[in-house]
Amino acid sequence: MEKSLILVKPDGLQRGLVGEIISRFERKGLKIIGLKMLSIEDSTLEQHYEHLADKPFFSDIKEFMKSSPIVAIALEGGEGAVSAIRTLVGPTKGQEAPGGTIRGDFGLSGSNNIVHASDSVENGRVEVDRFFDGNELFEYTKTDFDHIYGR
Ligand code: ADP
């Protein structure tokens, strides 16, 4: 199974979009295996956005991500789930993201873009383990699996 880390960023929380975002992933058929609110620490942020450390806007991202709590969601799905989740989220810039995507429907910013989603299967595994301890992740049978993935 594939895993993806979703973060509802401070703007998503402040704008009251937590339920909407969770709902979009649920109705797609993705399985929630972890869910919590947290204040993100510098060390976690530096690991999470390591690929942007040399960008001029890096300090702005850090400040933004610490401006309020965030909500972390660990999702699980079958083959292609990580990519499907990125499709639901939309491209980075809200002003360019197509309608129907979370970023396209709710934002016009390239930085305050409501939600993070893992960009590869490998990063999904790493990021879920970065944000969730083992005892915060749940294994259970989602009984609609055959309908969601049936051919
Ligand atoms: P994505 O979140 O779509 O995977 P990136 O990994 O490239 O995009 O960037 C991580 C986050 O950094 C973005 O979601 C956005 O919040 C912020 N960001 C990216 N590019 C810029 C930029 N040019 N200016 C300000 N913030 C940016």
Short mmCIF file of C-alpha atoms and ligand atoms in Angstrom, two decimals:
data_model
loop_
_atom_site.label_atom_id
_atom_site.label_comp_id
_atom_site.label_asym_id
_atom_site.label_seq_id
_atom_site.Cartn_x
_atom_site.Cartn_y
_atom_site.Cartn_z
CA MET A 1 0.00 0.00 0.00
CA GLU A 2 1.09 3.59 -0.62
CA LYS A 3 1.13 6.26 2.09
CA SER A 4 0.92 10.04 1.87
CA LEU A 5 1.38 12.74 4.47
CA ILE A 6 -1.19 15.53 4.29
CA LEU A 7 -0.69 18.71 6.26
CA VAL A 8 -3.49 21.22 6.54
CA LYS A 9 -1.36 24.34 6.71
CA PRO A 10 -2.10 27.31 9.02
CA ASP A 11 -4.18 29.06 6.34
CA GLY A 12 -6.34 25.95 5.89
CA LEU A 13 -6.94 25.74 9.62
CA GLN A 14 -7.62 29.46 10.01
CA ARG A 15 -10.03 29.47 7.08
CA GLY A 16 -12.06 26.59 8.48
CA LEU A 17 -11.16 24.14 5.71
CA VAL A 18 -10.03 21.16 7.83
CA GLY A 19 -13.33 19.30 7.47
CA GLU A 20 -13.61 20.10 3.76
CA ILE A 21 -10.11 18.79 3.11
CA ILE A 22 -10.59 15.59 5.09
CA SER A 23 -13.91 15.08 3.34
CA ARG A 24 -12.35 15.31 -0.12
CA PHE A 25 -9.86 12.56 0.67
CA GLU A 26 -12.49 10.40 2.36
CA ARG A 27 -14.92 10.61 -0.54
CA LYS A 28 -12.15 9.58 -2.95
CA GLY A 29 -11.90 6.37 -0.94
CA LEU A 30 -8.57 6.97 0.76
CA LYS A 31 -8.00 5.40 4.15
CA ILE A 32 -7.14 7.61 7.12
CA ILE A 33 -4.54 5.81 9.22
CA GLY A 34 -3.46 8.77 11.39
CA LEU A 35 -4.86 12.18 12.31
CA LYS A 36 -3.66 14.86 14.75
CA MET A 37 -3.16 18.59 15.41
CA LEU A 38 0.32 19.85 16.23
CA SER A 39 2.56 22.88 16.39
CA ILE A 40 5.39 22.20 13.99
CA GLU A 41 8.93 22.48 15.35
CA ASP A 42 11.88 24.09 13.56
CA SER A 43 13.78 20.82 13.31
CA THR A 44 10.80 19.05 11.68
CA LEU A 45 10.27 21.96 9.29
CA GLU A 46 13.91 21.98 8.29
CA GLN A 47 13.74 18.28 7.42
CA HIS A 48 10.36 18.55 5.72
CA TYR A 49 11.36 21.48 3.49
CA GLU A 50 15.05 20.53 3.15
CA HIS A 51 14.73 20.71 -0.66
CA LEU A 52 13.91 24.43 -0.35
CA ALA A 53 16.59 25.37 2.19
CA ASP A 54 18.54 27.52 -0.28
CA LYS A 55 15.49 29.41 -1.58
CA PRO A 56 15.06 33.07 -0.62
CA PHE A 57 11.54 32.39 0.65
CA PHE A 58 12.62 29.59 3.02
CA SER A 59 12.40 31.74 6.17
CA ASP A 60 8.95 32.96 5.08
CA ILE A 61 7.71 29.36 4.75
CA LYS A 62 9.03 28.55 8.20
CA GLU A 63 7.35 31.59 9.73
CA PHE A 64 4.09 30.80 7.93
CA MET A 65 4.07 27.13 8.95
CA LYS A 66 4.58 28.11 12.59
CA SER A 67 1.95 30.87 12.61
CA SER A 68 -0.71 28.53 14.03
CA PRO A 69 -1.15 24.80 14.65
CA ILE A 70 -1.47 22.50 11.67
CA VAL A 71 -3.38 19.27 11.14
CA ALA A 72 -1.48 16.18 10.01
CA ILE A 73 -3.28 13.35 8.25
CA ALA A 74 -1.69 10.05 7.24
CA LEU A 75 -3.48 8.50 4.28
CA GLU A 76 -3.13 5.05 2.79
CA GLY A 77 -4.29 3.75 -0.57
CA GLY A 78 -3.54 1.24 -3.29
CA GLU A 79 -1.18 1.63 -6.25
CA GLY A 80 -1.32 5.17 -7.66
CA ALA A 81 -2.78 6.67 -4.47
CA VAL A 82 0.09 9.13 -3.88
CA SER A 83 -0.27 10.49 -7.39
CA ALA A 84 -4.09 10.63 -7.13
CA ILE A 85 -3.79 12.61 -3.90
CA ARG A 86 -1.49 15.14 -5.62
CA THR A 87 -4.11 15.46 -8.36
CA LEU A 88 -6.79 16.23 -5.77
CA VAL A 89 -4.51 18.82 -4.15
CA GLY A 90 -3.46 20.54 -7.41
CA PRO A 91 -0.26 22.32 -8.45
CA THR A 92 1.64 24.57 -6.04
CA LYS A 93 0.23 27.96 -7.05
CA GLY A 94 -3.42 28.49 -6.21
CA GLN A 95 -3.80 31.03 -9.00
CA GLU A 96 -2.75 28.36 -11.55
CA ALA A 97 -4.39 25.33 -9.97
CA PRO A 98 -7.43 24.01 -11.85
CA GLY A 99 -10.91 24.28 -10.37
CA GLY A 100 -11.91 21.06 -8.67
CA THR A 101 -8.59 20.78 -6.88
CA ILE A 102 -8.19 21.90 -3.27
CA ARG A 103 -5.67 24.61 -4.18
CA GLY A 104 -7.65 25.61 -7.25
CA ASP A 105 -10.95 25.89 -5.39
CA PHE A 106 -9.77 27.69 -2.27
CA GLY A 107 -6.72 29.84 -2.93
CA LEU A 108 -4.85 32.37 -5.03
CA SER A 109 -1.46 32.14 -3.34
CA GLY A 110 1.71 30.25 -4.22
CA SER A 111 2.87 30.10 -0.62
CA ASN A 112 -0.30 29.95 1.48
CA ASN A 113 -1.65 27.04 -0.49
CA ILE A 114 -3.71 25.34 2.19
CA VAL A 115 -2.34 21.83 2.08
CA HIS A 116 0.79 19.71 1.71
CA ALA A 117 0.74 16.25 0.12
CA SER A 118 3.70 13.90 -0.36
CA ASP A 119 5.10 14.02 -3.89
CA SER A 120 6.30 10.41 -4.27
CA VAL A 121 5.71 6.96 -2.83
CA GLU A 122 9.13 7.01 -1.16
CA ASN A 123 8.59 10.48 0.34
CA GLY A 124 5.13 9.42 1.50
CA ARG A 125 6.66 6.67 3.64
CA VAL A 126 9.40 8.95 4.99
CA GLU A 127 7.06 11.87 5.73
CA VAL A 128 4.38 9.77 7.46
CA ASP A 129 7.08 8.33 9.72
CA ARG A 130 8.49 11.82 10.33
CA PHE A 131 5.18 13.19 11.59
CA PHE A 132 3.62 10.13 13.27
CA ASP A 133 4.94 7.78 15.95
CA GLY A 134 4.16 4.10 15.43
CA ASN A 135 1.43 4.14 18.08
CA GLU A 136 -0.32 7.03 16.29
CA LEU A 137 -0.81 4.99 13.10
CA PHE A 138 -3.66 2.50 12.82
CA GLU A 139 -4.01 -0.77 10.95
CA TYR A 140 -7.56 -1.80 10.21
CA THR A 141 -9.68 -3.17 7.39
CA LYS A 142 -11.59 -0.57 5.41
CA THR A 143 -14.61 -2.56 4.36
CA ASP A 144 -15.34 -0.66 1.13
CA PHE A 145 -11.94 -1.57 -0.39
CA ASP A 146 -13.39 -3.91 -3.07
CA HIS A 147 -15.78 -1.21 -4.27
CA ILE A 148 -13.14 1.54 -4.31
CA TYR A 149 -10.55 -0.52 -6.18
CA GLY A 150 -12.80 -2.91 -8.13
CA ARG A 151 -12.20 -3.23 -11.87
P1 ADP B 1 4.42 21.52 -3.32
O1 ADP B 1 3.90 21.91 -1.95
O2 ADP B 1 3.40 21.81 -4.40
O3 ADP B 1 4.95 20.11 -3.37
P2 ADP B 1 7.17 22.59 -3.22
O4 ADP B 1 7.63 21.34 -2.55
O5 ADP B 1 7.92 23.08 -4.42
O6 ADP B 1 5.62 22.51 -3.67
O7 ADP B 1 7.16 23.77 -2.18
C1 ADP B 1 6.77 23.55 -0.85
C2 ADP B 1 5.98 24.75 -0.36
O8 ADP B 1 6.82 25.91 -0.34
C3 ADP B 1 4.82 25.14 -1.27
O9 ADP B 1 3.65 24.35 -1.05
C4 ADP B 1 4.61 26.58 -0.88
O10 ADP B 1 3.90 26.69 0.37
C5 ADP B 1 6.04 27.06 -0.67
N1 ADP B 1 6.60 27.67 -1.89
C6 ADP B 1 7.01 27.01 -3.00
N2 ADP B 1 7.45 27.89 -3.94
C7 ADP B 1 7.32 29.14 -3.38
C8 ADP B 1 7.62 30.47 -3.83
N3 ADP B 1 8.16 30.71 -5.03
N4 ADP B 1 7.34 31.48 -2.99
C9 ADP B 1 6.82 31.27 -1.76
N5 ADP B 1 6.53 30.03 -1.27
C10 ADP B 1 6.78 28.98 -2.08
#
